[in-house]
């Protein structure tokens, strides 16, 4: 049973940067698509970014494009989300998710495609 643990969240001023990590255990996720979602208070969970298992396919939400970068180290079972130029509206709990059903270039954007989820890490951006 694969388990995901997020880390790297915290409080940062607007314009700052943070790097989130998602560490997988209990199994190898090198053939899994990996994604980040977030949920702000009072709002539904939304897609942020995803990467195919091969690393050759990526997707980003329009709201984070050109500010966030997803990456992964398949040998270490870790996925990352580097966040630059953070805005107060980026404040949310960030969740890591993994999908074993994706193809080589597929980086799904729907939460329904992901069966394995972490418990989240809080990111707070002050103005």
Coordinates of N, CA and C in Angstrom, one line a residue, residues 41-87:
X41 N -9.7 27.4 2.4 CA -10.8 27.4 3.3 C -12.1 27.8 2.6
X42 N -13.1 27.0 2.8 CA -14.4 27.3 2.2 C -14.5 27.0 0.7
X43 N -13.5 26.5 0.1 CA -13.5 26.2 -1.3 C -13.3 24.7 -1.6
X44 N -13.6 24.3 -2.8 CA -13.4 22.9 -3.2 C -11.9 22.7 -3.6
X45 N -11.5 21.4 -3.5 CA -10.2 21.0 -3.9 C -10.0 21.3 -5.3
X46 N -8.8 21.9 -5.7 CA -8.6 22.2 -7.1 C -7.2 21.7 -7.6
X47 N -7.2 21.4 -8.8 CA -5.9 20.9 -9.4 C -4.9 22.0 -9.5
X48 N -3.6 21.6 -9.2 CA -2.5 22.6 -9.3 C -1.6 22.2 -10.4
X49 N -1.0 21.0 -10.3 CA -0.1 20.5 -11.3 C 0.1 19.0 -11.3
X50 N 0.5 18.4 -12.4 CA 0.7 17.0 -12.5 C 1.8 16.7 -13.4
X51 N 2.4 15.5 -13.2 CA 3.5 15.0 -14.1 C 3.3 13.6 -14.4
X52 N 3.5 13.2 -15.6 CA 3.4 11.8 -16.0 C 4.5 10.9 -15.3
X53 N 4.3 9.6 -15.4 CA 5.3 8.8 -14.7 C 6.6 8.9 -15.4
X54 N 6.6 9.2 -16.7 CA 7.9 9.3 -17.4 C 8.6 10.7 -17.2
X55 N 7.8 11.6 -16.7 CA 8.3 13.0 -16.6 C 8.2 13.8 -17.9
X56 N 7.6 13.1 -18.9 CA 7.6 13.7 -20.2 C 6.3 14.5 -20.5
X57 N 5.3 14.4 -19.5 CA 4.1 15.1 -19.7 C 3.8 15.9 -18.4
X58 N 3.5 17.2 -18.5 CA 3.1 18.0 -17.4 C 1.9 18.8 -17.7
X59 N 1.1 19.1 -16.6 CA 0.0 20.0 -16.7 C 0.0 21.0 -15.6
X60 N -0.4 22.2 -15.8 CA -0.5 23.2 -14.8 C -1.8 23.9 -14.8
X61 N -2.4 24.3 -13.7 CA -3.5 25.2 -13.6 C -3.1 26.5 -14.2
X62 N -4.0 27.2 -14.8 CA -3.7 28.5 -15.4 C -3.2 29.5 -14.3
X63 N -3.8 29.3 -13.1 CA -3.4 30.2 -12.0 C -2.0 30.1 -11.5
X64 N -1.4 29.0 -11.8 CA 0.0 28.8 -11.3 C 1.0 28.7 -12.4
X65 N 0.6 28.6 -13.6 CA 1.5 28.5 -14.8 C 2.5 29.6 -14.7
X66 N 3.7 29.3 -15.0 CA 4.9 30.3 -15.0 C 5.3 30.7 -13.6
X67 N 4.7 30.2 -12.6 CA 5.1 30.5 -11.2 C 5.5 29.2 -10.5
X68 N 4.9 28.1 -10.8 CA 5.1 26.8 -10.1 C 5.8 25.8 -11.1
X69 N 6.6 25.0 -10.5 CA 7.3 23.9 -11.3 C 7.2 22.6 -10.6
X70 N 6.6 21.6 -11.3 CA 6.6 20.3 -10.8 C 7.8 19.5 -11.2
X71 N 8.3 18.6 -10.4 CA 9.4 17.7 -10.8 C 9.3 16.5 -9.9
X72 N 10.2 15.5 -10.3 CA 10.2 14.3 -9.5 C 11.5 13.6 -9.6
X73 N 11.9 12.9 -8.6 CA 13.1 12.0 -8.6 C 12.6 10.6 -8.5
X74 N 12.5 9.9 -9.6 CA 11.9 8.6 -9.6 C 12.7 7.6 -8.8
X75 N 14.0 7.8 -8.7 CA 14.9 6.9 -8.0 C 14.7 7.0 -6.5
X76 N 14.2 8.2 -6.0 CA 14.0 8.4 -4.6 C 12.5 8.4 -4.2
X77 N 11.6 8.2 -5.2 CA 10.2 8.1 -4.9 C 9.7 9.5 -4.3
X78 N 10.2 10.6 -4.8 CA 9.8 11.9 -4.3 C 9.3 12.8 -5.5
X79 N 8.3 13.5 -5.2 CA 7.8 14.5 -6.2 C 7.9 15.9 -5.5
X80 N 8.1 16.9 -6.3 CA 8.3 18.2 -5.7 C 7.4 19.2 -6.4
X81 N 7.1 20.3 -5.7 CA 6.4 21.4 -6.3 C 7.2 22.7 -5.8
X82 N 7.9 23.3 -6.8 CA 8.6 24.5 -6.5 C 7.7 25.7 -6.8
X83 N 7.4 26.5 -5.8 CA 6.5 27.6 -5.9 C 7.2 29.0 -5.8
X84 N 7.1 29.8 -6.8 CA 7.7 31.1 -6.9 C 6.6 32.2 -6.9
X85 N 7.0 33.4 -6.5 CA 6.1 34.5 -6.6 C 4.8 34.2 -6.0
X86 N 4.8 33.7 -4.8 CA 3.6 33.3 -4.1 C 2.7 34.5 -3.9
X87 N 1.4 34.3 -3.9 CA 0.3 35.3 -3.7 C -0.6 34.8 -2.6

